[in-house]
Coordinates of C-alpha atoms in Angstrom, one line a residue:
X1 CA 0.0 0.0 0.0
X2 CA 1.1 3.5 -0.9
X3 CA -0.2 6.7 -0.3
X4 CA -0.1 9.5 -2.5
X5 CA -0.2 13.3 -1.0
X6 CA 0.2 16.3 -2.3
X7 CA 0.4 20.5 -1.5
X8 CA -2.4 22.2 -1.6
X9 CA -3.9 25.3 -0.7
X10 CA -1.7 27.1 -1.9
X11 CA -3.3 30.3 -2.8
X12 CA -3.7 33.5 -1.2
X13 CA -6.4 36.3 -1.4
X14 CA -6.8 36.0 -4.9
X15 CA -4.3 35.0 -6.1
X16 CA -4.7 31.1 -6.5
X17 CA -1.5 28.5 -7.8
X18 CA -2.8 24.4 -7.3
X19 CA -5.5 23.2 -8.4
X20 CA -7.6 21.6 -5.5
X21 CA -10.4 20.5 -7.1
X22 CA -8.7 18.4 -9.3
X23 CA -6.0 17.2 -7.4
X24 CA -8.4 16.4 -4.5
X25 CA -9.7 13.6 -6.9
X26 CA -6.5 12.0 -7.3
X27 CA -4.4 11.9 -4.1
X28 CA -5.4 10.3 -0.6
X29 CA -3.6 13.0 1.6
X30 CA -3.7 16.4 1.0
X31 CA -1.0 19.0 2.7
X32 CA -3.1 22.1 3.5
X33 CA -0.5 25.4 3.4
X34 CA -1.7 27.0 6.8
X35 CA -0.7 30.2 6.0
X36 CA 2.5 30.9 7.1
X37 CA 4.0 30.2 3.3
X38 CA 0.7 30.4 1.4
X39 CA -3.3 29.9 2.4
X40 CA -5.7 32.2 4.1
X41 CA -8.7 31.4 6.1
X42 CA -11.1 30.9 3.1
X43 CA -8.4 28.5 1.1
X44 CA -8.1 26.5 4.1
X45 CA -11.5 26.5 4.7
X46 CA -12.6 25.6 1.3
X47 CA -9.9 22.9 0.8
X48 CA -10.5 21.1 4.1
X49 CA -14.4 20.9 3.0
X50 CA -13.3 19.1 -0.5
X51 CA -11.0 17.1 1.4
X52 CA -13.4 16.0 4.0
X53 CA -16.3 15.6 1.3
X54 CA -14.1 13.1 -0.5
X55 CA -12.3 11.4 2.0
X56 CA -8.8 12.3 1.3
X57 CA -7.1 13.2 4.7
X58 CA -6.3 16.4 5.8
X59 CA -2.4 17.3 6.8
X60 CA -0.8 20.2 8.4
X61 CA 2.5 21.8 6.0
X62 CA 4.1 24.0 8.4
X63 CA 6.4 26.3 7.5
X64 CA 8.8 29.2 8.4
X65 CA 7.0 32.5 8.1
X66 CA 8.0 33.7 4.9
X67 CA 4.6 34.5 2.7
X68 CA 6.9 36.6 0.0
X69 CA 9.1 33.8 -0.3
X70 CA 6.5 31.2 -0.5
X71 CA 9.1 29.2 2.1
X72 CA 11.6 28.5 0.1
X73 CA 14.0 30.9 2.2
X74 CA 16.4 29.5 4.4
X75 CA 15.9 31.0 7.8
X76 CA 17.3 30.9 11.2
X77 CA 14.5 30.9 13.5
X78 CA 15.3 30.1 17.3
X79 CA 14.1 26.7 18.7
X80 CA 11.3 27.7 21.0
X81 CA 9.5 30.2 18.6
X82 CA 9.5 27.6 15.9
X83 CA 8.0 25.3 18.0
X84 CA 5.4 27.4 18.9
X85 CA 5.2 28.7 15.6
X86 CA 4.6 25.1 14.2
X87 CA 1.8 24.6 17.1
X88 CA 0.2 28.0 15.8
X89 CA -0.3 26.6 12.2
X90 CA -1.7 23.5 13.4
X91 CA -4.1 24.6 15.9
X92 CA -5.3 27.0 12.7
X93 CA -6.1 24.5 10.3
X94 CA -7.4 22.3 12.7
X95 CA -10.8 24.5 13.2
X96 CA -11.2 24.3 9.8
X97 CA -10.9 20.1 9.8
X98 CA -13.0 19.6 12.7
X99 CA -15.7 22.2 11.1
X100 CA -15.8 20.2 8.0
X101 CA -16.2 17.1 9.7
X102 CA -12.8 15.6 9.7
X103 CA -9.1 16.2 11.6
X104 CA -5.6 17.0 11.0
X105 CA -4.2 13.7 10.6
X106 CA -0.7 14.5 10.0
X107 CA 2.5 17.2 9.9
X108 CA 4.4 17.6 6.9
X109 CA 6.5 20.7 7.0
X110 CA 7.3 22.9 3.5
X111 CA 9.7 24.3 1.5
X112 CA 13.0 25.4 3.2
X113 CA 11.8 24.3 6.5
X114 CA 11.6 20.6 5.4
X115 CA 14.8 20.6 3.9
X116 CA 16.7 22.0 7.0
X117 CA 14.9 19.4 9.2
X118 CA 17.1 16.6 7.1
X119 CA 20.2 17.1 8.5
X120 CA 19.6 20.0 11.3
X121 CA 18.6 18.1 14.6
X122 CA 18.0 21.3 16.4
X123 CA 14.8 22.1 13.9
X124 CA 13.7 19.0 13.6
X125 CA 13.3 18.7 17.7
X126 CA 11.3 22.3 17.4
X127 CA 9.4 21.1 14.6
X128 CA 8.6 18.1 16.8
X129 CA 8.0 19.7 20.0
X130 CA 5.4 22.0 17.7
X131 CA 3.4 19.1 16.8
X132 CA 3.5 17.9 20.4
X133 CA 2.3 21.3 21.6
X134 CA -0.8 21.6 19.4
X135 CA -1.5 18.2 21.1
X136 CA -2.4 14.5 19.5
X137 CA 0.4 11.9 18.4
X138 CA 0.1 13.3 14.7
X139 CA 2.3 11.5 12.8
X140 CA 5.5 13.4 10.4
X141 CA 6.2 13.1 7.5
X142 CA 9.9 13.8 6.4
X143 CA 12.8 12.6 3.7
X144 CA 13.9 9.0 4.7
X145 CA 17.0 9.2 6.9
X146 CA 16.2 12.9 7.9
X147 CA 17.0 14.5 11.6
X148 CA 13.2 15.2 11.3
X149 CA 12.0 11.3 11.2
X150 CA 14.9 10.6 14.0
X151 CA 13.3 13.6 16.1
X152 CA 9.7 11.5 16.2
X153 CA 10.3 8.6 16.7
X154 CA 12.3 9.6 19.6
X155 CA 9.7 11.9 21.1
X156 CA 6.9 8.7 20.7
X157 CA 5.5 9.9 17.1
X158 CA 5.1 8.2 13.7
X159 CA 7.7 9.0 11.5
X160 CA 6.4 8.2 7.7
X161 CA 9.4 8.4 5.0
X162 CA 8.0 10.1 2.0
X163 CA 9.2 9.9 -1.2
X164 CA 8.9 12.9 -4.5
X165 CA 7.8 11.3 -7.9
X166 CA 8.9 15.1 -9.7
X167 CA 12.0 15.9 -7.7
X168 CA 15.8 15.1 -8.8
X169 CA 17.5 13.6 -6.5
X170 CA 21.4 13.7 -5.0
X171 CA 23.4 10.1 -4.8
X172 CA 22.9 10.5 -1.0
X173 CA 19.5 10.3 -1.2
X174 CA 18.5 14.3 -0.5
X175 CA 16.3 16.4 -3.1
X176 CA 18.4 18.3 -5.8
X177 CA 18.2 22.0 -4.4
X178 CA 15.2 23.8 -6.4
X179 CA 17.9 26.4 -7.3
X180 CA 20.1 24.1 -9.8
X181 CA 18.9 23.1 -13.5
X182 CA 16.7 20.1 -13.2
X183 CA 16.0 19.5 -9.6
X184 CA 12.1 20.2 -11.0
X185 CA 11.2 16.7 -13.1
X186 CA 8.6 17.9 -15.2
X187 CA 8.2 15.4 -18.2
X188 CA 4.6 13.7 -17.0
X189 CA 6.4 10.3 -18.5
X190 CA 9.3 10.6 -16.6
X191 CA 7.4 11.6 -13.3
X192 CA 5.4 8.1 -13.9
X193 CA 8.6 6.0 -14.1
X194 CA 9.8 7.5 -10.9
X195 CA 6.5 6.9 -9.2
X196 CA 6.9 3.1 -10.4
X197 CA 10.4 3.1 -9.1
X198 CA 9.8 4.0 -5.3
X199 CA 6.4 1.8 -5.4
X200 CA 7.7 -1.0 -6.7
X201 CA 11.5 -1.3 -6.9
X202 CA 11.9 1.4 -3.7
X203 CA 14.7 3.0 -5.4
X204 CA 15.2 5.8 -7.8
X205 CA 18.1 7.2 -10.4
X206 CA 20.0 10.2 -8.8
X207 CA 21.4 13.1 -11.1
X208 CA 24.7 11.5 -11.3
X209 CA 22.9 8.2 -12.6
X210 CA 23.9 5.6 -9.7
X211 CA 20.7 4.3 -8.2
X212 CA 19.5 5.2 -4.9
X213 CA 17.7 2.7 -2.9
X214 CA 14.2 5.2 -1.4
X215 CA 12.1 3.2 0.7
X216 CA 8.9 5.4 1.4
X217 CA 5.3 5.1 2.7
X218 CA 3.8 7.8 1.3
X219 CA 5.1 9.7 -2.4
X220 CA 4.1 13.0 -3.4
X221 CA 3.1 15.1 -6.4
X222 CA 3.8 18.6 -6.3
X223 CA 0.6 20.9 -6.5
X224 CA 2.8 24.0 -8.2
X225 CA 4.2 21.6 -10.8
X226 CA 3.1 22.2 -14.4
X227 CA 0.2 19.8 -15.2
X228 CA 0.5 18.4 -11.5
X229 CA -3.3 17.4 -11.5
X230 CA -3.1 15.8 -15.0
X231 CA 0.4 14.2 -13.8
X232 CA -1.2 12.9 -10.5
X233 CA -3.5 11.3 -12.6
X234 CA -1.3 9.3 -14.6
X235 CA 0.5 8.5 -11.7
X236 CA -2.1 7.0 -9.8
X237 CA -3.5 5.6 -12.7
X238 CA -0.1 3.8 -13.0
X239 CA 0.4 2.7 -9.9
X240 CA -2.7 0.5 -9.8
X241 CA -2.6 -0.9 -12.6
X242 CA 1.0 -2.4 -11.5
X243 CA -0.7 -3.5 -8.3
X244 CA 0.2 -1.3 -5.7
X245 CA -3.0 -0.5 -3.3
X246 CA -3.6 3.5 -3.0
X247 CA -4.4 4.3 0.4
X248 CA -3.5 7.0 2.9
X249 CA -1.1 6.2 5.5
X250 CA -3.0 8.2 8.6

């Protein structure tokens, strides 16, 4: 069984990026922006109804507080304050869930904040002691290997490895940063393969071509990449057809 998840609510005001609708057809877990790095009220609203209304389960992507930077900025934020900080977020999309009908099932965090949670154990604890703060053994999800899925398990959570069907990835096993040419995969064919890869061979090909052995629980779509719903899609479509059993992991 695999799940598929993916970002969404990712708009603002009115300005508007994924598209939920469709996308909320296709995946199993959705990761609701809580407003810190994109979302308002009304998008987290609305997307936790759709999400509720079709049974995909509703997730929590903290992030640092960078709106104009969509957080993807690397930023030093002390300990206690992103803890609290990761609590806020929660506790915010949670009174949308529950009004809906359904929970926050899970923590993913986004963007920069994810990616400094691999390897720095100091963020990862905060980001752990956050979810422990808003209250509820709400399981992470994180890169396998990461600080982040080390800092869970330690403090009594679920740690669920994740992996990304339309990232590149390094020969250690860590996403290509978005800033170099082709860390972005955004060939809907090539995005499929991958998919097949993790599901059923848990490994994928790294940018310098050596394999890389990724063994994940849940695999994720990008809502901001071109085509993502249409890609999604094909992936899922893909994925059962070579047996794998789509489910959500929470």
């Amino acid at each position: 069984m695999i799940d598929l998840n993916a970002d969404l609510g990712e708009g603002f005001g009115r300005w508007t990026l994924t598209d939920d609708d469709a996308l909320l057809s296709v995946v199993t877990s959705a990761n609701v922006a809580c407003g810190f790095h994109a979302g308002d009220p009304s998008v987290m609203r609305r997307v936790c109804a759709l999400a509720a209304e079709r049974g995909v389960r509703i997730g929590a992507q903290v992030s640092y507080r960078d709106l104009a930077g969509f957080g993807r900025r690397a930023m030093d934020v002390p300990a206690g304050e992103l803890a609290a900080e990761v609590a806020y977020q929660i506790g915010a999309l949670r009174v949308f869930a529950e009004a809906a009908g359904s929970e926050v099932a899970y923590v993913k965090p986004h963007g920069a904040l994810y990616n400094r949670t691999v390897h720095d154990a100091e963020q990862a604890r905060a980001v752990v002691a956050g979810v422990k703060l808003a209250g509820g053994a709400l399981p992470v999800l994180g890169l396998p290997g990461s600080r982040l899925l080390d800092a869970a398990g330690e403090a009594g959570l679920t740690g669920v490895p994740e992996a990304f069907a339309d990232r590149a990835y390094t020969a250690r096993g860590t996403l290509v940063p978005r800033g170099e040419a082709g860390s972005v995969v955004t060939d809907a064919d090539a995005v499929v393969g991958r998919a097949l890869g993790f599901a059923v061979r848990g490994e994928v090909e790294a940018v310098d071509g050596t394999t890389v052995a990724v063994a994940a629980r849940s695999l994720c779509v990008h809502g901001d990449t071109p085509g993502a719903a249409r890609i999604a899609a094909r992936v899922r479509e893909a994925l059962e057809a070579a047996g794998a059993c789509i489910g959500a992991f929470a």
